[in-house]
Amino acid sequence: MKIDFAVLERQYNKYQTEYEEAALRVLRSGWYILGNELDTFEKMYAEYMGVKYCIGVGNGLDSLRLALTALGIGKGDEVIVQDNTFIATALAISENGATPVFVDADEFFGIDPKKIEAVISEKTKAIMTVHLYGQPCEMDTILEIAHKHNLKVVEDCAQCHGALYKGKKCGTFGDAACFSFYPMKPIGAFGDAGAVITNSDEVDERVRMLRNYGSKVKYHHELLGINSRMDEIQAAITSVNVKHVNDGNAERKAIADKYKAGINNPLVKIPAVRPETDHVYHVFPVLCEKRDELVQYLADAGIHAQIHYPIPCHMAGCYKELGYKEGQFPVAEGYGKHEMSLPIYVGLTDKEINYIIETIN
């Protein structure tokens, strides 16, 4: 049996009529940038998230970058961020001229709140949380630290659409939250797309200007902006997926439950889920001391697993000038050496799930 890590066609086939109607509606409209579809999506997603504002942008990295800019974070500032994340989280900080200050992870793949205060300096302006793999961070403690030190909180929600922390949606805790709608995400576009959400009038206004060349009125460029606008086709497609995200999350959680109940190989560790959270399983990570051997063994059996973030941010070549050393963040480095992710997506069949479990065992 051959099982790919992701098969996006299965979700497409499930909602094919809705996707095609959305795309054709845009094509026939003759309006392809900053139109009714984007306005509809922004209102729909703001309502889904329970916030005042949603601003559609070109991709997830831009959402992070523009949120930081809107919050006034730039050259000479520092932003605290966990080490075990996709490089885009850190790059958004660097692109603003600020410096990422890395800290280690906790047992749930989130930033370790116990490590934050030790690295706060006079230059620190924000804490960026990453709800990695769809699992929420420990937001209560993080918010307490931020309030104590007068720091902004930006949530990287690229993988956690619909995830809950103590009954409240991830993305509604900080000053701004940033989403990617890369096709494999719980809410995916059919290309690159992203969004910033916020309850702040000022952040909303600034991000809208920044995404459109720094302009609120055409040819009046008040801010040093960029071109990062979610186009009308992506907005229409993504609106379809907003309607179905809860169903998709439920399907992935059911698959995760089957993995947790069925995998009993003592060499394969299934990480714990943070209490009082609702994990949406953008991916299903496991840990294995012999990770590379297991990945190859599964590949030989036709199962495509993936390794997420084998090189922690502090060891990336682009950050060597920051002076971090190997061994400085043992938990994040351990994840880099031992994490692998199993297939988990809308349309994965029971036969395929059982085959994956049997092969691992």
GROMACS .gro file of C-alpha atoms in nm:
model
  361
    1MET     CA    1   0.000   0.000   0.000
    2LYS     CA    2   0.121   0.352  -0.082
    3ILE     CA    3   0.021   0.630   0.158
    4ASP     CA    4   0.136   0.985   0.090
    5PHE     CA    5   0.191   1.232   0.373
    6ALA     CA    6  -0.092   1.446   0.236
    7VAL     CA    7  -0.345   1.400  -0.044
    8LEU     CA    8  -0.516   1.734  -0.095
    9GLU     CA    9  -0.734   1.601  -0.376
   10ARG     CA   10  -0.948   1.416  -0.123
   11GLN     CA   11  -1.067   1.735   0.040
   12TYR     CA   12  -1.106   1.894  -0.302
   13ASN     CA   13  -1.326   1.606  -0.415
   14LYS     CA   14  -1.536   1.634  -0.098
   15TYR     CA   15  -1.621   1.999  -0.163
   16GLN     CA   16  -1.556   2.014  -0.537
   17THR     CA   17  -1.878   2.190  -0.634
   18GLU     CA   18  -1.827   2.466  -0.375
   19TYR     CA   19  -1.465   2.524  -0.478
   20GLU     CA   20  -1.544   2.541  -0.847
   21GLU     CA   21  -1.841   2.771  -0.796
   22ALA     CA   22  -1.622   3.002  -0.586
   23ALA     CA   23  -1.343   3.015  -0.842
   24LEU     CA   24  -1.576   3.069  -1.135
   25ARG     CA   25  -1.762   3.340  -0.948
   26VAL     CA   26  -1.436   3.532  -0.914
   27LEU     CA   27  -1.326   3.472  -1.273
   28ARG     CA   28  -1.658   3.594  -1.406
   29SER     CA   29  -1.664   3.899  -1.179
   30GLY     CA   30  -1.377   4.076  -1.353
   31TRP     CA   31  -1.242   4.196  -1.015
   32TYR     CA   32  -0.941   4.009  -0.878
   33ILE     CA   33  -0.771   4.217  -0.604
   34LEU     CA   34  -0.923   4.384  -0.293
   35GLY     CA   35  -1.281   4.310  -0.386
   36ASN     CA   36  -1.601   4.164  -0.246
   37GLU     CA   37  -1.458   3.814  -0.195
   38LEU     CA   38  -1.182   3.940   0.033
   39ASP     CA   39  -1.427   4.157   0.223
   40THR     CA   40  -1.655   3.855   0.269
   41PHE     CA   41  -1.370   3.634   0.383
   42GLU     CA   42  -1.241   3.890   0.632
   43LYS     CA   43  -1.583   3.932   0.791
   44MET     CA   44  -1.642   3.555   0.796
   45TYR     CA   45  -1.308   3.474   0.957
   46ALA     CA   46  -1.335   3.755   1.211
   47GLU     CA   47  -1.675   3.619   1.310
   48TYR     CA   48  -1.541   3.261   1.329
   49MET     CA   49  -1.255   3.374   1.551
   50GLY     CA   50  -1.469   3.606   1.761
   51VAL     CA   51  -1.260   3.919   1.699
   52LYS     CA   52  -1.327   4.264   1.557
   53TYR     CA   53  -1.093   4.253   1.258
   54CYS     CA   54  -0.936   4.020   1.004
   55ILE     CA   55  -0.698   4.148   0.736
   56GLY     CA   56  -0.617   3.913   0.446
   57VAL     CA   57  -0.255   3.919   0.327
   58GLY     CA   58  -0.034   3.732   0.083
   59ASN     CA   59   0.102   3.456   0.308
   60GLY     CA   60   0.177   3.354   0.663
   61LEU     CA   61   0.525   3.509   0.678
   62ASP     CA   62   0.384   3.844   0.568
   63SER     CA   63   0.113   3.822   0.834
   64LEU     CA   64   0.380   3.791   1.103
   65ARG     CA   65   0.596   4.059   0.953
   66LEU     CA   66   0.313   4.309   0.912
   67ALA     CA   67   0.171   4.245   1.259
   68LEU     CA   68   0.510   4.321   1.414
   69THR     CA   69   0.545   4.635   1.203
   70ALA     CA   70   0.196   4.751   1.299
   71LEU     CA   71   0.290   4.708   1.666
   72GLY     CA   72   0.591   4.933   1.619
   73ILE     CA   73   0.857   4.663   1.648
   74GLY     CA   74   1.169   4.730   1.443
   75LYS     CA   75   1.540   4.798   1.444
   76GLY     CA   76   1.709   4.758   1.781
   77ASP     CA   77   1.416   4.570   1.936
   78GLU     CA   78   1.411   4.209   2.055
   79VAL     CA   79   1.130   3.955   2.028
   80ILE     CA   80   1.131   3.638   2.238
   81VAL     CA   81   1.032   3.326   2.044
   82GLN     CA   82   1.061   2.952   2.086
   83ASP     CA   83   1.348   2.776   1.913
   84ASN     CA   84   1.151   2.481   1.775
   85THR     CA   85   0.947   2.648   1.505
   86PHE     CA   86   0.951   2.687   1.130
   87ILE     CA   87   1.207   2.946   1.029
   88ALA     CA   88   0.938   3.187   0.903
   89THR     CA   89   0.851   3.278   1.262
   90ALA     CA   90   1.203   3.403   1.324
   91LEU     CA   91   1.246   3.553   0.976
   92ALA     CA   92   0.947   3.782   1.032
   93ILE     CA   93   1.128   3.930   1.332
   94SER     CA   94   1.452   3.971   1.138
   95GLU     CA   95   1.281   4.126   0.835
   96ASN     CA   96   1.157   4.402   1.064
   97GLY     CA   97   1.511   4.477   1.173
   98ALA     CA   98   1.452   4.330   1.519
   99THR     CA   99   1.642   4.040   1.677
  100PRO     CA  100   1.485   3.704   1.762
  101VAL     CA  101   1.577   3.587   2.111
  102PHE     CA  102   1.530   3.212   2.124
  103VAL     CA  103   1.418   3.008   2.423
  104ASP     CA  104   1.367   2.637   2.469
  105ALA     CA  105   1.044   2.442   2.426
  106ASP     CA  106   0.830   2.261   2.680
  107GLU     CA  107   0.703   1.904   2.673
  108PHE     CA  108   0.403   2.006   2.462
  109PHE     CA  109   0.610   2.162   2.176
  110GLY     CA  110   0.524   2.515   2.287
  111ILE     CA  111   0.745   2.791   2.426
  112ASP     CA  112   0.857   2.711   2.781
  113PRO     CA  113   0.719   2.995   2.996
  114LYS     CA  114   0.974   2.920   3.268
  115LYS     CA  115   1.252   3.026   3.031
  116ILE     CA  116   1.108   3.360   2.920
  117GLU     CA  117   1.186   3.603   3.201
  118ALA     CA  118   1.556   3.512   3.207
  119VAL     CA  119   1.604   3.658   2.857
  120ILE     CA  120   1.393   3.975   2.891
  121SER     CA  121   1.607   4.285   2.845
  122GLU     CA  122   1.555   4.657   2.799
  123LYS     CA  123   1.531   4.585   2.425
  124THR     CA  124   1.255   4.326   2.457
  125LYS     CA  125   0.932   4.445   2.300
  126ALA     CA  126   0.726   4.131   2.243
  127ILE     CA  127   0.677   3.760   2.302
  128MET     CA  128   0.579   3.553   1.999
  129THR     CA  129   0.400   3.229   2.078
  130VAL     CA  130   0.372   2.946   1.827
  131HIS     CA  131   0.084   2.700   1.868
  132LEU     CA  132   0.290   2.433   1.699
  133TYR     CA  133   0.131   2.138   1.518
  134GLY     CA  134  -0.213   2.265   1.628
  135GLN     CA  135  -0.148   2.247   2.005
  136PRO     CA  136  -0.198   2.562   2.216
  137CYS     CA  137   0.079   2.720   2.423
  138GLU     CA  138   0.049   2.792   2.798
  139MET     CA  139  -0.116   3.128   2.743
  140ASP     CA  140  -0.207   3.219   3.102
  141THR     CA  141   0.153   3.228   3.217
  142ILE     CA  142   0.275   3.397   2.900
  143LEU     CA  143   0.017   3.673   2.933
  144GLU     CA  144   0.110   3.726   3.299
  145ILE     CA  145   0.475   3.772   3.204
  146ALA     CA  146   0.385   4.004   2.916
  147HIS     CA  147   0.166   4.223   3.137
  148LYS     CA  148   0.430   4.232   3.411
  149HIS     CA  149   0.697   4.356   3.169
  150ASN     CA  150   0.469   4.561   2.940
  151LEU     CA  151   0.536   4.343   2.636
  152LYS     CA  152   0.325   4.284   2.328
  153VAL     CA  153   0.207   3.930   2.251
  154VAL     CA  154   0.188   3.807   1.892
  155GLU     CA  155   0.044   3.462   1.827
  156ASP     CA  156   0.176   3.256   1.537
  157CYS     CA  157  -0.137   3.058   1.452
  158ALA     CA  158  -0.016   2.914   1.123
  159GLN     CA  159  -0.106   2.558   1.230
  160CYS     CA  160  -0.384   2.594   1.488
  161HIS     CA  161  -0.701   2.712   1.312
  162GLY     CA  162  -0.982   2.642   1.558
  163ALA     CA  163  -0.764   2.516   1.845
  164LEU     CA  164  -0.882   2.606   2.196
  165TYR     CA  165  -0.698   2.700   2.515
  166LYS     CA  166  -0.931   2.671   2.814
  167GLY     CA  167  -1.229   2.705   2.582
  168LYS     CA  168  -1.102   3.014   2.400
  169LYS     CA  169  -0.971   3.014   2.043
  170CYS     CA  170  -0.596   3.045   1.992
  171GLY     CA  171  -0.535   3.377   1.823
  172THR     CA  172  -0.763   3.573   2.055
  173PHE     CA  173  -0.519   3.618   2.345
  174GLY     CA  174  -0.253   3.853   2.211
  175ASP     CA  175  -0.233   4.198   2.056
  176ALA     CA  176  -0.240   4.036   1.712
  177ALA     CA  177  -0.249   3.685   1.571
  178CYS     CA  178  -0.114   3.563   1.240
  179PHE     CA  179  -0.242   3.284   1.017
  180SER     CA  180  -0.112   3.096   0.718
  181PHE     CA  181  -0.354   2.944   0.471
  182TYR     CA  182  -0.091   2.736   0.291
  183PRO     CA  183  -0.282   2.451   0.122
  184MET     CA  184  -0.199   2.183   0.383
  185LYS     CA  185  -0.315   2.391   0.683
  186PRO     CA  186  -0.645   2.319   0.866
  187ILE     CA  187  -0.786   2.609   0.664
  188GLY     CA  188  -0.605   2.610   0.331
  189ALA     CA  189  -0.608   2.819   0.017
  190PHE     CA  190  -0.525   2.686  -0.330
  191GLY     CA  191  -0.198   2.880  -0.317
  192ASP     CA  192  -0.033   3.118  -0.073
  193ALA     CA  193  -0.250   3.330   0.157
  194GLY     CA  194  -0.250   3.457   0.514
  195ALA     CA  195  -0.427   3.686   0.758
  196VAL     CA  196  -0.382   3.900   1.067
  197ILE     CA  197  -0.657   3.919   1.326
  198THR     CA  198  -0.686   4.171   1.607
  199ASN     CA  199  -0.925   4.360   1.831
  200SER     CA  200  -0.715   4.678   1.800
  201ASP     CA  201  -0.845   4.957   1.578
  202GLU     CA  202  -0.489   5.085   1.533
  203VAL     CA  203  -0.338   4.749   1.437
  204ASP     CA  204  -0.620   4.686   1.191
  205GLU     CA  205  -0.572   5.021   1.021
  206ARG     CA  206  -0.195   4.991   1.005
  207VAL     CA  207  -0.192   4.636   0.867
  208ARG     CA  208  -0.447   4.731   0.598
  209MET     CA  209  -0.222   5.019   0.494
  210LEU     CA  210   0.102   4.820   0.518
  211ARG     CA  211  -0.028   4.537   0.298
  212ASN     CA  212  -0.118   4.789   0.025
  213TYR     CA  213   0.202   4.991  -0.020
  214GLY     CA  214   0.143   5.186   0.301
  215SER     CA  215  -0.162   5.356   0.153
  216LYS     CA  216  -0.514   5.417   0.278
  217VAL     CA  217  -0.603   5.654  -0.006
  218LYS     CA  218  -0.467   5.573  -0.353
  219TYR     CA  219  -0.129   5.738  -0.420
  220HIS     CA  220  -0.110   5.871  -0.063
  221HIS     CA  221   0.164   5.652   0.086
  222GLU     CA  222   0.182   5.733   0.455
  223LEU     CA  223   0.374   5.422   0.570
  224LEU     CA  224   0.662   5.221   0.424
  225GLY     CA  225   0.439   4.937   0.314
  226ILE     CA  226   0.467   4.634   0.088
  227ASN     CA  227   0.245   4.452  -0.161
  228SER     CA  228   0.085   4.165   0.029
  229ARG     CA  229  -0.283   4.123  -0.052
  230MET     CA  230  -0.485   3.804  -0.047
  231ASP     CA  231  -0.626   3.783  -0.399
  232GLU     CA  232  -0.993   3.729  -0.474
  233ILE     CA  233  -0.965   3.365  -0.583
  234GLN     CA  234  -0.778   3.266  -0.266
  235ALA     CA  235  -1.028   3.461  -0.056
  236ALA     CA  236  -1.320   3.281  -0.220
  237ILE     CA  237  -1.158   2.937  -0.183
  238THR     CA  238  -1.052   3.002   0.175
  239SER     CA  239  -1.406   3.112   0.262
  240VAL     CA  240  -1.525   2.766   0.157
  241ASN     CA  241  -1.274   2.607   0.392
  242VAL     CA  242  -1.370   2.832   0.683
  243LYS     CA  243  -1.719   2.680   0.657
  244HIS     CA  244  -1.577   2.328   0.683
  245VAL     CA  245  -1.283   2.374   0.923
  246ASN     CA  246  -1.464   2.232   1.227
  247ASP     CA  247  -1.548   1.916   1.034
  248GLY     CA  248  -1.189   1.882   0.917
  249ASN     CA  249  -1.055   1.934   1.267
  250ALA     CA  250  -1.294   1.669   1.401
  251GLU     CA  251  -1.179   1.424   1.134
  252ARG     CA  252  -0.811   1.475   1.216
  253LYS     CA  253  -0.878   1.446   1.589
  254ALA     CA  254  -1.053   1.113   1.527
  255ILE     CA  255  -0.750   0.991   1.333
  256ALA     CA  256  -0.523   1.108   1.616
  257ASP     CA  257  -0.733   0.913   1.866
  258LYS     CA  258  -0.688   0.598   1.656
  259TYR     CA  259  -0.312   0.649   1.645
  260LYS     CA  260  -0.296   0.706   2.021
  261ALA     CA  261  -0.504   0.397   2.092
  262GLY     CA  262  -0.335   0.172   1.839
  263ILE     CA  263   0.038   0.250   1.838
  264ASN     CA  264   0.210   0.038   2.102
  265ASN     CA  265   0.570   0.015   1.981
  266PRO     CA  266   0.777   0.103   2.292
  267LEU     CA  267   1.034   0.284   2.076
  268VAL     CA  268   0.771   0.530   1.952
  269LYS     CA  269   0.660   0.797   2.198
  270ILE     CA  270   0.332   0.979   2.147
  271PRO     CA  271   0.367   1.321   2.312
  272ALA     CA  272   0.120   1.434   2.574
  273VAL     CA  273  -0.148   1.695   2.507
  274ARG     CA  274  -0.153   2.007   2.725
  275PRO     CA  275  -0.440   1.990   2.978
  276GLU     CA  276  -0.748   2.206   2.915
  277THR     CA  277  -0.672   2.245   2.545
  278ASP     CA  278  -0.829   2.129   2.220
  279HIS     CA  279  -0.549   2.017   1.986
  280VAL     CA  280  -0.648   2.028   1.615
  281TYR     CA  281  -0.360   1.811   1.486
  282HIS     CA  282  -0.236   2.001   1.185
  283VAL     CA  283   0.023   1.723   1.199
  284PHE     CA  284   0.054   1.418   1.425
  285PRO     CA  285   0.405   1.419   1.572
  286VAL     CA  286   0.573   1.124   1.741
  287LEU     CA  287   0.921   1.094   1.890
  288CYS     CA  288   1.163   0.809   1.825
  289GLU     CA  289   1.527   0.771   1.924
  290LYS     CA  290   1.581   0.582   1.597
  291ARG     CA  291   1.377   0.832   1.400
  292ASP     CA  292   1.569   0.816   1.072
  293GLU     CA  293   1.555   0.436   1.069
  294LEU     CA  294   1.181   0.444   1.135
  295VAL     CA  295   1.119   0.698   0.858
  296GLN     CA  296   1.307   0.474   0.614
  297TYR     CA  297   1.129   0.162   0.738
  298LEU     CA  298   0.793   0.328   0.679
  299ALA     CA  299   0.905   0.450   0.337
  300ASP     CA  300   1.002   0.095   0.242
  301ALA     CA  301   0.649  -0.005   0.339
  302GLY     CA  302   0.501   0.269   0.117
  303ILE     CA  303   0.421   0.514   0.399
  304HIS     CA  304   0.548   0.871   0.363
  305ALA     CA  305   0.621   1.027   0.701
  306GLN     CA  306   0.778   1.371   0.735
  307ILE     CA  307   1.034   1.524   0.967
  308HIS     CA  308   0.944   1.868   1.095
  309TYR     CA  309   1.216   2.119   1.174
  310PRO     CA  310   1.526   1.899   1.211
  311ILE     CA  311   1.741   2.213   1.246
  312PRO     CA  312   1.631   2.435   1.537
  313CYS     CA  313   1.629   2.806   1.460
  314HIS     CA  314   1.934   2.883   1.673
  315MET     CA  315   2.139   2.638   1.463
  316ALA     CA  316   2.023   2.772   1.125
  317GLY     CA  317   2.302   2.915   0.914
  318CYS     CA  318   2.121   3.245   0.876
  319TYR     CA  319   2.143   3.301   1.253
  320LYS     CA  320   2.501   3.195   1.319
  321GLU     CA  321   2.599   3.558   1.387
  322LEU     CA  322   2.374   3.557   1.696
  323GLY     CA  323   2.628   3.332   1.866
  324TYR     CA  324   2.408   3.048   1.988
  325LYS     CA  325   2.576   2.710   2.044
  326GLU     CA  326   2.466   2.350   2.001
  327GLY     CA  327   2.342   2.215   2.331
  328GLN     CA  328   2.198   2.548   2.443
  329PHE     CA  329   1.835   2.439   2.393
  330PRO     CA  330   1.826   2.065   2.468
  331VAL     CA  331   1.450   2.014   2.437
  332ALA     CA  332   1.425   2.186   2.097
  333GLU     CA  333   1.736   2.006   1.976
  334GLY     CA  334   1.589   1.676   2.093
  335TYR     CA  335   1.276   1.743   1.890
  336GLY     CA  336   1.493   1.818   1.589
  337LYS     CA  337   1.664   1.480   1.623
  338HIS     CA  338   1.367   1.264   1.714
  339GLU     CA  339   1.042   1.414   1.579
  340MET     CA  340   0.856   1.266   1.284
  341SER     CA  341   0.499   1.323   1.167
  342LEU     CA  342   0.251   1.064   1.046
  343PRO     CA  343  -0.008   1.118   0.772
  344ILE     CA  344  -0.320   1.290   0.907
  345TYR     CA  345  -0.561   1.462   0.670
  346VAL     CA  346  -0.920   1.481   0.552
  347GLY     CA  347  -1.002   1.164   0.362
  348LEU     CA  348  -0.743   0.930   0.517
  349THR     CA  349  -0.920   0.594   0.528
  350ASP     CA  350  -0.950   0.346   0.815
  351LYS     CA  351  -0.767   0.090   0.603
  352GLU     CA  352  -0.475   0.332   0.560
  353ILE     CA  353  -0.475   0.430   0.928
  354ASN     CA  354  -0.471   0.065   1.038
  355TYR     CA  355  -0.190  -0.014   0.797
  356ILE     CA  356   0.020   0.273   0.937
  357ILE     CA  357  -0.042   0.152   1.295
  358GLU     CA  358   0.035  -0.211   1.211
  359THR     CA  359   0.353  -0.115   1.027
  360ILE     CA  360   0.480   0.100   1.315
  361ASN     CA  361   0.402  -0.171   1.569
   0.00000   0.00000   0.00000
